[in-house]
Amino acid sequence: MDSLTIRQYQILEMIDEDYITADKIAEHLDISVRTVKSEISKINDIIQQADCKIISKSGKGYTLYKGNEYDHSILLSCYPEKYENNEIPDSYYERVLYIIKKLLVIDYHVKLEDLADELFVSRPSMAQIMKDVRQRLAKYRLKVVSRPNYGIFAEGSEVDKRLAIAEYFFHDNLADEGYQLETNKMFSNDDAKQEYQVVMGMIKDICSQYHIDMSDYSVHNLAVHIHISMRRCTFYNYVKVDENTIAKWQNTIEFKAALKLIDALEKYWDFLLPVGESIYLAQHIRSKRIIESNHITSKQEADLHKCLNLIMAEINNNFGFNLTQDSEWYKYMILHIPLMIERLQTHMIIRNPLVKDNMRRYLFAAKLTHSACEVITQIYGVEVDSNEFGYLLLYFNLAVTRFELTKPLKIALLSGRGRPEAVMIANEIKERFSSHKYQIVEVDKVTEAYDLIISTYRINEQYNCPCVIINDDNYLEKIHDKLVDIRYKDLDLDTFIKEEYCTFMLDGDTKEEVENNFYQELYKKELIKEIPEEYNKCLVDELGNGIVHFQDSYRIVRKSMFYVCTLKKPVYWDKELVRVLVLTKTKKEHDKDLYNLCRVVSKWANDKAKVNKLLKNPSFEELKKDLKEKL
């Protein structure tokens, strides 16, 4: 009995017993309507032995008819075995990832027409897929080269190939299910799991011997790269280094530790490794270790202080945020930046699994970090990748948090109900409201300025601050609402949240189409003067929860706003499927509104239920209500 092809099976799966049009089938499978009709004819020839047939009905489409003698077991015997192993992707983004992975692991040329046949896609569709493949691999300095009569091949350094393999085989996760490396498909069999644990043990033992400190995640990350390296070396794909590089590294503690690790690996795998692999591991160890002091030249130190001074000046100019008195932030930057620059220059990136989560939580700190990264690129000539950006962001958020704590709101507590009750009420308030943000003082009378006065009795005096009178059990909620009003007293959300700042169900099949359509929307609403060129477009951050955040770094947006745009269908951005675009902008970058607006938007974006609610029922009024709840 003949078997269905992969594409025929996919068509049959889509039809089943529900009506579906040829147009929808063609759109989903990226084929023509004519091909759909031709394939259905072939499907019917195969499945007739199971007493079933695909029939069409005018105005409705196709459905599967099952006769009295229908036998499901016979139909199952028609299914292609290859599909059961999920080897052939059936969506655009899965096809992109499939080709990327294939190019990363093969050591030979492959023809585009063979890839198109393998994926069951048309030549025009293949051209669009390859455009995306080239763009994504270019981020790892890998180039897709074509050779007449032979096909295409991914060209680049062995270090960059390994970095891309780590990303696309170990870390890339469309489902965003978590960050546990042990659950990765690369460790799905018992031998691989055992091997991984053995390597982890080697790393920990050698780090202990040489007094090298690493975080648990760095140890895991190094184990992944060793796992990749051993497989690459099995097929003679080695890291090559010159004599100068060897001389630079051979007296370092990292190289000595790497030699010890190489010796253990050679015994475990029973083959010899060239010196380039020792240098490669030494670079990884240095990039991942935790240090308490830097050993840099006077020239490097001068460049570092120049960089930090420019960062502080840029951030103060853009946001009115003064870092000059934050000695702790400065100390951390002195330790962090030199190693970060070295990692970027050697392409030894420490992957940051929480970068999207932290960008989503700390939008204002992300804006500060973008300004800092522009200065770093100017001084050192390196682009700060998203992983390193995420680590820098945490230092800036600590600075923002410390700035908040230097100015806690002062609260006066007046009680006329005796000391026991006053103590009880004071304790309840202090438990509910963190002492880091609020300075609560019990007083008999108000003799100085406060941000809020709480009293157990009605007061006749007039004060230049709000008051809360405790007259029922709901007083903690009243205090909370009043504190929110005080903290956000200058933020008028109605200024930023307007119906004209919303676009629902935006069209676009690719990231580029969506981005262009988004700028078209802003242009039509006269929110930007012209469609920006590539060099002055907004910076875009993936925030997780299906959201990307446009940051108006080049000040092309003409009004203060929080712009929200939902997509008609999810689009794969750089790392994940995206369904919502947001843009934050205030009249002056250095006013307090920007900080407060970012806090509100962060809380909303972090609430997955609220984001999904917007997607299921796009409503300006509901969005506005949900945002105000986050005050």
PDB file of N, CA and C in Angstrom, residues 349-435:
ATOM      1  N   ILE A 349      31.107  34.513  25.276  1.00  0.00           N
ATOM      2  CA  ILE A 349      29.965  35.114  25.952  1.00  0.00           C
ATOM      3  C   ILE A 349      29.445  34.202  27.062  1.00  0.00           C
ATOM      4  N   ILE A 350      29.145  34.785  28.221  1.00  0.00           N
ATOM      5  CA  ILE A 350      28.439  34.050  29.270  1.00  0.00           C
ATOM      6  C   ILE A 350      26.946  34.224  29.010  1.00  0.00           C
ATOM      7  N   ARG A 351      26.272  33.150  28.706  1.00  0.00           N
ATOM      8  CA  ARG A 351      24.863  33.277  28.387  1.00  0.00           C
ATOM      9  C   ARG A 351      24.078  33.682  29.628  1.00  0.00           C
ATOM     10  N   ASN A 352      23.115  34.570  29.425  1.00  0.00           N
ATOM     11  CA  ASN A 352      22.307  35.095  30.519  1.00  0.00           C
ATOM     12  C   ASN A 352      20.862  34.639  30.314  1.00  0.00           C
ATOM     13  N   PRO A 353      20.420  33.594  31.021  1.00  0.00           N
ATOM     14  CA  PRO A 353      19.072  33.055  30.784  1.00  0.00           C
ATOM     15  C   PRO A 353      17.949  33.958  31.261  1.00  0.00           C
ATOM     16  N   LEU A 354      18.269  34.939  32.101  1.00  0.00           N
ATOM     17  CA  LEU A 354      17.220  35.789  32.677  1.00  0.00           C
ATOM     18  C   LEU A 354      17.185  37.184  32.066  1.00  0.00           C
ATOM     19  N   VAL A 355      17.883  37.370  30.934  1.00  0.00           N
ATOM     20  CA  VAL A 355      17.993  38.723  30.389  1.00  0.00           C
ATOM     21  C   VAL A 355      16.623  39.291  30.035  1.00  0.00           C
ATOM     22  N   LYS A 356      15.754  38.501  29.400  1.00  0.00           N
ATOM     23  CA  LYS A 356      14.438  39.015  29.020  1.00  0.00           C
ATOM     24  C   LYS A 356      13.604  39.341  30.252  1.00  0.00           C
ATOM     25  N   ASP A 357      13.646  38.451  31.240  1.00  0.00           N
ATOM     26  CA  ASP A 357      12.873  38.690  32.462  1.00  0.00           C
ATOM     27  C   ASP A 357      13.305  39.989  33.139  1.00  0.00           C
ATOM     28  N   ASN A 358      14.617  40.212  33.195  1.00  0.00           N
ATOM     29  CA  ASN A 358      15.108  41.412  33.876  1.00  0.00           C
ATOM     30  C   ASN A 358      14.834  42.678  33.072  1.00  0.00           C
ATOM     31  N   MET A 359      14.899  42.594  31.744  1.00  0.00           N
ATOM     32  CA  MET A 359      14.527  43.752  30.924  1.00  0.00           C
ATOM     33  C   MET A 359      13.056  44.112  31.151  1.00  0.00           C
ATOM     34  N   ARG A 360      12.230  43.078  31.272  1.00  0.00           N
ATOM     35  CA  ARG A 360      10.793  43.309  31.469  1.00  0.00           C
ATOM     36  C   ARG A 360      10.514  43.928  32.838  1.00  0.00           C
ATOM     37  N   ARG A 361      11.252  43.485  33.837  1.00  0.00           N
ATOM     38  CA  ARG A 361      11.024  43.986  35.198  1.00  0.00           C
ATOM     39  C   ARG A 361      11.594  45.390  35.412  1.00  0.00           C
ATOM     40  N   TYR A 362      12.692  45.692  34.712  1.00  0.00           N
ATOM     41  CA  TYR A 362      13.425  46.925  35.012  1.00  0.00           C
ATOM     42  C   TYR A 362      13.588  47.774  33.741  1.00  0.00           C
ATOM     43  N   LEU A 363      12.492  48.264  33.220  1.00  0.00           N
ATOM     44  CA  LEU A 363      12.518  49.005  31.959  1.00  0.00           C
ATOM     45  C   LEU A 363      13.348  50.279  32.054  1.00  0.00           C
ATOM     46  N   PHE A 364      13.258  50.968  33.178  1.00  0.00           N
ATOM     47  CA  PHE A 364      14.012  52.214  33.310  1.00  0.00           C
ATOM     48  C   PHE A 364      15.518  51.914  33.352  1.00  0.00           C
ATOM     49  N   ALA A 365      15.907  50.890  34.094  1.00  0.00           N
ATOM     50  CA  ALA A 365      17.321  50.508  34.149  1.00  0.00           C
ATOM     51  C   ALA A 365      17.812  50.084  32.764  1.00  0.00           C
ATOM     52  N   ALA A 366      16.927  49.468  31.964  1.00  0.00           N
ATOM     53  CA  ALA A 366      17.307  49.076  30.596  1.00  0.00           C
ATOM     54  C   ALA A 366      17.635  50.302  29.756  1.00  0.00           C
ATOM     55  N   LYS A 367      16.892  51.390  29.949  1.00  0.00           N
ATOM     56  CA  LYS A 367      17.176  52.612  29.207  1.00  0.00           C
ATOM     57  C   LYS A 367      18.556  53.170  29.583  1.00  0.00           C
ATOM     58  N   LEU A 368      18.881  53.144  30.876  1.00  0.00           N
ATOM     59  CA  LEU A 368      20.206  53.593  31.310  1.00  0.00           C
ATOM     60  C   LEU A 368      21.298  52.714  30.685  1.00  0.00           C
ATOM     61  N   THR A 369      21.035  51.409  30.651  1.00  0.00           N
ATOM     62  CA  THR A 369      22.028  50.463  30.136  1.00  0.00           C
ATOM     63  C   THR A 369      22.275  50.679  28.645  1.00  0.00           C
ATOM     64  N   HIS A 370      21.227  50.986  27.891  1.00  0.00           N
ATOM     65  CA  HIS A 370      21.405  51.272  26.462  1.00  0.00           C
ATOM     66  C   HIS A 370      22.344  52.465  26.262  1.00  0.00           C
ATOM     67  N   SER A 371      22.166  53.503  27.063  1.00  0.00           N
ATOM     68  CA  SER A 371      23.047  54.668  26.953  1.00  0.00           C
ATOM     69  C   SER A 371      24.491  54.286  27.271  1.00  0.00           C
ATOM     70  N   ALA A 372      24.663  53.448  28.296  1.00  0.00           N
ATOM     71  CA  ALA A 372      26.009  53.013  28.673  1.00  0.00           C
ATOM     72  C   ALA A 372      26.649  52.191  27.562  1.00  0.00           C
ATOM     73  N   CYS A 373      25.859  51.332  26.921  1.00  0.00           N
ATOM     74  CA  CYS A 373      26.399  50.463  25.870  1.00  0.00           C
ATOM     75  C   CYS A 373      26.868  51.264  24.655  1.00  0.00           C
ATOM     76  N   GLU A 374      26.184  52.362  24.352  1.00  0.00           N
ATOM     77  CA  GLU A 374      26.625  53.220  23.247  1.00  0.00           C
ATOM     78  C   GLU A 374      28.015  53.787  23.532  1.00  0.00           C
ATOM     79  N   VAL A 375      28.249  54.171  24.795  1.00  0.00           N
ATOM     80  CA  VAL A 375      29.572  54.699  25.178  1.00  0.00           C
ATOM     81  C   VAL A 375      30.616  53.593  25.105  1.00  0.00           C
ATOM     82  N   ILE A 376      30.285  52.412  25.590  1.00  0.00           N
ATOM     83  CA  ILE A 376      31.234  51.281  25.572  1.00  0.00           C
ATOM     84  C   ILE A 376      31.641  50.943  24.142  1.00  0.00           C
ATOM     85  N   THR A 377      30.665  50.942  23.235  1.00  0.00           N
ATOM     86  CA  THR A 377      30.969  50.678  21.822  1.00  0.00           C
ATOM     87  C   THR A 377      31.889  51.758  21.263  1.00  0.00           C
ATOM     88  N   GLN A 378      31.640  52.999  21.649  1.00  0.00           N
ATOM     89  CA  GLN A 378      32.466  54.124  21.175  1.00  0.00           C
ATOM     90  C   GLN A 378      33.909  54.006  21.672  1.00  0.00           C
ATOM     91  N   ILE A 379      34.088  53.601  22.929  1.00  0.00           N
ATOM     92  CA  ILE A 379      35.443  53.542  23.515  1.00  0.00           C
ATOM     93  C   ILE A 379      36.195  52.290  23.093  1.00  0.00           C
ATOM     94  N   TYR A 380      35.505  51.150  23.098  1.00  0.00           N
ATOM     95  CA  TYR A 380      36.195  49.867  22.892  1.00  0.00           C
ATOM     96  C   TYR A 380      35.962  49.248  21.523  1.00  0.00           C
ATOM     97  N   GLY A 381      35.036  49.797  20.746  1.00  0.00           N
ATOM     98  CA  GLY A 381      34.802  49.276  19.402  1.00  0.00           C
ATOM     99  C   GLY A 381      34.177  47.901  19.361  1.00  0.00           C
ATOM    100  N   VAL A 382      33.406  47.526  20.401  1.00  0.00           N
ATOM    101  CA  VAL A 382      32.723  46.228  20.424  1.00  0.00           C
ATOM    102  C   VAL A 382      31.228  46.460  20.643  1.00  0.00           C
ATOM    103  N   GLU A 383      30.417  45.614  20.028  1.00  0.00           N
ATOM    104  CA  GLU A 383      28.973  45.657  20.251  1.00  0.00           C
ATOM    105  C   GLU A 383      28.650  44.800  21.477  1.00  0.00           C
ATOM    106  N   VAL A 384      27.888  45.363  22.402  1.00  0.00           N
ATOM    107  CA  VAL A 384      27.501  44.616  23.608  1.00  0.00           C
ATOM    108  C   VAL A 384      26.306  43.734  23.264  1.00  0.00           C
ATOM    109  N   ASP A 385      26.479  42.418  23.344  1.00  0.00           N
ATOM    110  CA  ASP A 385      25.395  41.511  22.973  1.00  0.00           C
ATOM    111  C   ASP A 385      24.345  41.455  24.086  1.00  0.00           C
ATOM    112  N   SER A 386      23.223  40.816  23.800  1.00  0.00           N
ATOM    113  CA  SER A 386      22.091  40.831  24.728  1.00  0.00           C
ATOM    114  C   SER A 386      22.425  40.171  26.062  1.00  0.00           C
ATOM    115  N   ASN A 387      23.260  39.123  26.041  1.00  0.00           N
ATOM    116  CA  ASN A 387      23.612  38.452  27.295  1.00  0.00           C
ATOM    117  C   ASN A 387      24.395  39.383  28.212  1.00  0.00           C
ATOM    118  N   GLU A 388      25.418  40.026  27.661  1.00  0.00           N
ATOM    119  CA  GLU A 388      26.226  40.962  28.458  1.00  0.00           C
ATOM    120  C   GLU A 388      25.388  42.173  28.866  1.00  0.00           C
ATOM    121  N   PHE A 389      24.480  42.601  27.987  1.00  0.00           N
ATOM    122  CA  PHE A 389      23.579  43.701  28.315  1.00  0.00           C
ATOM    123  C   PHE A 389      22.795  43.362  29.587  1.00  0.00           C
ATOM    124  N   GLY A 390      22.339  42.109  29.658  1.00  0.00           N
ATOM    125  CA  GLY A 390      21.538  41.694  30.813  1.00  0.00           C
ATOM    126  C   GLY A 390      22.289  41.763  32.118  1.00  0.00           C
ATOM    127  N   TYR A 391      23.593  41.450  32.094  1.00  0.00           N
ATOM    128  CA  TYR A 391      24.385  41.552  33.322  1.00  0.00           C
ATOM    129  C   TYR A 391      24.638  43.005  33.702  1.00  0.00           C
ATOM    130  N   LEU A 392      24.942  43.856  32.711  1.00  0.00           N
ATOM    131  CA  LEU A 392      25.111  45.280  32.995  1.00  0.00           C
ATOM    132  C   LEU A 392      23.845  45.878  33.586  1.00  0.00           C
ATOM    133  N   LEU A 393      22.703  45.464  33.035  1.00  0.00           N
ATOM    134  CA  LEU A 393      21.410  46.000  33.481  1.00  0.00           C
ATOM    135  C   LEU A 393      21.223  45.812  34.988  1.00  0.00           C
ATOM    136  N   LEU A 394      21.654  44.666  35.507  1.00  0.00           N
ATOM    137  CA  LEU A 394      21.482  44.397  36.939  1.00  0.00           C
ATOM    138  C   LEU A 394      22.254  45.397  37.791  1.00  0.00           C
ATOM    139  N   TYR A 395      23.454  45.766  37.337  1.00  0.00           N
ATOM    140  CA  TYR A 395      24.228  46.768  38.083  1.00  0.00           C
ATOM    141  C   TYR A 395      23.538  48.131  38.054  1.00  0.00           C
ATOM    142  N   PHE A 396      22.977  48.477  36.905  1.00  0.00           N
ATOM    143  CA  PHE A 396      22.273  49.756  36.820  1.00  0.00           C
ATOM    144  C   PHE A 396      20.985  49.737  37.643  1.00  0.00           C
ATOM    145  N   ASN A 397      20.326  48.594  37.675  1.00  0.00           N
ATOM    146  CA  ASN A 397      19.110  48.532  38.486  1.00  0.00           C
ATOM    147  C   ASN A 397      19.427  48.633  39.967  1.00  0.00           C
ATOM    148  N   LEU A 398      20.575  48.070  40.387  1.00  0.00           N
ATOM    149  CA  LEU A 398      20.992  48.234  41.779  1.00  0.00           C
ATOM    150  C   LEU A 398      21.207  49.712  42.106  1.00  0.00           C
ATOM    151  N   ALA A 399      21.781  50.435  41.142  1.00  0.00           N
ATOM    152  CA  ALA A 399      22.001  51.874  41.345  1.00  0.00           C
ATOM    153  C   ALA A 399      20.665  52.607  41.456  1.00  0.00           C
ATOM    154  N   VAL A 400      19.712  52.226  40.602  1.00  0.00           N
ATOM    155  CA  VAL A 400      18.373  52.838  40.653  1.00  0.00           C
ATOM    156  C   VAL A 400      17.708  52.535  41.992  1.00  0.00           C
ATOM    157  N   THR A 401      17.828  51.290  42.441  1.00  0.00           N
ATOM    158  CA  THR A 401      17.228  50.893  43.717  1.00  0.00           C
ATOM    159  C   THR A 401      17.850  51.657  44.872  1.00  0.00           C
ATOM    160  N   ARG A 402      19.180  51.779  44.860  1.00  0.00           N
ATOM    161  CA  ARG A 402      19.848  52.530  45.938  1.00  0.00           C
ATOM    162  C   ARG A 402      19.411  53.989  45.938  1.00  0.00           C
ATOM    163  N   PHE A 403      19.218  54.544  44.740  1.00  0.00           N
ATOM    164  CA  PHE A 403      18.757  55.928  44.652  1.00  0.00           C
ATOM    165  C   PHE A 403      17.381  56.067  45.293  1.00  0.00           C
ATOM    166  N   GLU A 404      16.513  55.085  45.065  1.00  0.00           N
ATOM    167  CA  GLU A 404      15.189  55.099  45.684  1.00  0.00           C
ATOM    168  C   GLU A 404      15.293  55.068  47.203  1.00  0.00           C
ATOM    169  N   LEU A 405      16.228  54.212  47.706  1.00  0.00           N
ATOM    170  CA  LEU A 405      16.327  54.025  49.144  1.00  0.00           C
ATOM    171  C   LEU A 405      16.924  55.228  49.854  1.00  0.00           C
ATOM    172  N   THR A 406      17.641  56.084  49.126  1.00  0.00           N
ATOM    173  CA  THR A 406      18.213  57.271  49.766  1.00  0.00           C
ATOM    174  C   THR A 406      17.149  58.312  50.065  1.00  0.00           C
ATOM    175  N   LYS A 407      15.995  58.155  49.454  1.00  0.00           N
ATOM    176  CA  LYS A 407      14.918  59.125  49.672  1.00  0.00           C
ATOM    177  C   LYS A 407      13.615  58.411  50.040  1.00  0.00           C
ATOM    178  N   PRO A 408      13.575  57.688  51.199  1.00  0.00           N
ATOM    179  CA  PRO A 408      12.330  57.024  51.588  1.00  0.00           C
ATOM    180  C   PRO A 408      11.269  58.061  51.970  1.00  0.00           C
ATOM    181  N   LEU A 409      10.029  57.718  51.754  1.00  0.00           N
ATOM    182  CA  LEU A 409       8.944  58.620  52.142  1.00  0.00           C
ATOM    183  C   LEU A 409       8.854  58.673  53.665  1.00  0.00           C
ATOM    184  N   LYS A 410       8.739  59.874  54.197  1.00  0.00           N
ATOM    185  CA  LYS A 410       8.642  60.051  55.650  1.00  0.00           C
ATOM    186  C   LYS A 410       7.181  60.050  56.076  1.00  0.00           C
ATOM    187  N   ILE A 411       6.854  59.181  57.017  1.00  0.00           N
ATOM    188  CA  ILE A 411       5.475  59.035  57.482  1.00  0.00           C
ATOM    189  C   ILE A 411       5.422  59.312  58.980  1.00  0.00           C
ATOM    190  N   ALA A 412       4.514  60.195  59.386  1.00  0.00           N
ATOM    191  CA  ALA A 412       4.301  60.484  60.806  1.00  0.00           C
ATOM    192  C   ALA A 412       3.070  59.725  61.292  1.00  0.00           C
ATOM    193  N   LEU A 413       3.200  59.041  62.426  1.00  0.00           N
ATOM    194  CA  LEU A 413       2.074  58.304  63.007  1.00  0.00           C
ATOM    195  C   LEU A 413       1.646  58.977  64.305  1.00  0.00           C
ATOM    196  N   LEU A 414       0.422  59.523  64.295  1.00  0.00           N
ATOM    197  CA  LEU A 414      -0.159  60.151  65.482  1.00  0.00           C
ATOM    198  C   LEU A 414      -1.182  59.198  66.085  1.00  0.00           C
ATOM    199  N   SER A 415      -1.070  58.902  67.389  1.00  0.00           N
ATOM    200  CA  SER A 415      -2.041  58.008  68.013  1.00  0.00           C
ATOM    201  C   SER A 415      -2.554  58.607  69.310  1.00  0.00           C
ATOM    202  N   GLY A 416      -3.868  58.596  69.469  1.00  0.00           N
ATOM    203  CA  GLY A 416      -4.475  59.115  70.690  1.00  0.00           C
ATOM    204  C   GLY A 416      -5.198  58.040  71.451  1.00  0.00           C
ATOM    205  N   ARG A 417      -4.862  56.764  71.174  1.00  0.00           N
ATOM    206  CA  ARG A 417      -5.595  55.662  71.806  1.00  0.00           C
ATOM    207  C   ARG A 417      -4.746  54.895  72.821  1.00  0.00           C
ATOM    208  N   GLY A 418      -3.698  55.525  73.339  1.00  0.00           N
ATOM    209  CA  GLY A 418      -2.857  54.861  74.321  1.00  0.00           C
ATOM    210  C   GLY A 418      -1.693  54.136  73.667  1.00  0.00           C
ATOM    211  N   ARG A 419      -0.641  53.916  74.444  1.00  0.00           N
ATOM    212  CA  ARG A 419       0.584  53.341  73.899  1.00  0.00           C
ATOM    213  C   ARG A 419       0.407  51.921  73.355  1.00  0.00           C
ATOM    214  N   PRO A 420      -0.302  50.998  74.020  1.00  0.00           N
ATOM    215  CA  PRO A 420      -0.429  49.633  73.486  1.00  0.00           C
ATOM    216  C   PRO A 420      -1.009  49.605  72.073  1.00  0.00           C
ATOM    217  N   GLU A 421      -2.080  50.380  71.867  1.00  0.00           N
ATOM    218  CA  GLU A 421      -2.696  50.390  70.540  1.00  0.00           C
ATOM    219  C   GLU A 421      -1.790  51.092  69.530  1.00  0.00           C
ATOM    220  N   ALA A 422      -1.109  52.124  69.974  1.00  0.00           N
ATOM    221  CA  ALA A 422      -0.193  52.831  69.073  1.00  0.00           C
ATOM    222  C   ALA A 422       0.917  51.893  68.600  1.00  0.00           C
ATOM    223  N   VAL A 423       1.467  51.086  69.527  1.00  0.00           N
ATOM    224  CA  VAL A 423       2.520  50.136  69.176  1.00  0.00           C
ATOM    225  C   VAL A 423       1.989  49.101  68.192  1.00  0.00           C
ATOM    226  N   MET A 424       0.759  48.590  68.457  1.00  0.00           N
ATOM    227  CA  MET A 424       0.163  47.583  67.580  1.00  0.00           C
ATOM    228  C   MET A 424      -0.030  48.127  66.166  1.00  0.00           C
ATOM    229  N   ILE A 425      -0.588  49.336  66.072  1.00  0.00           N
ATOM    230  CA  ILE A 425      -0.831  49.939  64.753  1.00  0.00           C
ATOM    231  C   ILE A 425       0.490  50.199  64.036  1.00  0.00           C
ATOM    232  N   ALA A 426       1.490  50.703  64.772  1.00  0.00           N
ATOM    233  CA  ALA A 426       2.801  50.977  64.176  1.00  0.00           C
ATOM    234  C   ALA A 426       3.420  49.702  63.616  1.00  0.00           C
ATOM    235  N   ASN A 427       3.303  48.607  64.372  1.00  0.00           N
ATOM    236  CA  ASN A 427       3.862  47.332  63.905  1.00  0.00           C
ATOM    237  C   ASN A 427       3.152  46.837  62.643  1.00  0.00           C
ATOM    238  N   GLU A 428       1.827  46.971  62.618  1.00  0.00           N
ATOM    239  CA  GLU A 428       1.068  46.542  61.442  1.00  0.00           C
ATOM    240  C   GLU A 428       1.486  47.339  60.200  1.00  0.00           C
ATOM    241  N   ILE A 429       1.668  48.630  60.387  1.00  0.00           N
ATOM    242  CA  ILE A 429       2.071  49.487  59.258  1.00  0.00           C
ATOM    243  C   ILE A 429       3.479  49.131  58.795  1.00  0.00           C
ATOM    244  N   LYS A 430       4.396  48.925  59.750  1.00  0.00           N
ATOM    245  CA  LYS A 430       5.781  48.611  59.389  1.00  0.00           C
ATOM    246  C   LYS A 430       5.898  47.249  58.706  1.00  0.00           C
ATOM    247  N   GLU A 431       5.043  46.299  59.130  1.00  0.00           N
ATOM    248  CA  GLU A 431       5.057  44.981  58.482  1.00  0.00           C
ATOM    249  C   GLU A 431       4.553  45.066  57.049  1.00  0.00           C
ATOM    250  N   ARG A 432       3.546  45.923  56.852  1.00  0.00           N
ATOM    251  CA  ARG A 432       2.941  46.031  55.517  1.00  0.00           C
ATOM    252  C   ARG A 432       3.812  46.863  54.572  1.00  0.00           C
ATOM    253  N   PHE A 433       4.445  47.910  55.094  1.00  0.00           N
ATOM    254  CA  PHE A 433       5.183  48.834  54.241  1.00  0.00           C
ATOM    255  C   PHE A 433       6.666  48.806  54.596  1.00  0.00           C
ATOM    256  N   SER A 434       7.465  48.366  53.628  1.00  0.00           N
ATOM    257  CA  SER A 434       8.893  48.130  53.835  1.00  0.00           C
ATOM    258  C   SER A 434       9.598  49.367  54.381  1.00  0.00           C
ATOM    259  N   SER A 435      10.432  49.141  55.390  1.00  0.00           N
ATOM    260  CA  SER A 435      11.181  50.257  55.985  1.00  0.00           C
ATOM    261  C   SER A 435      12.231  50.804  55.027  1.00  0.00           C
TER     262      SER A 435
END
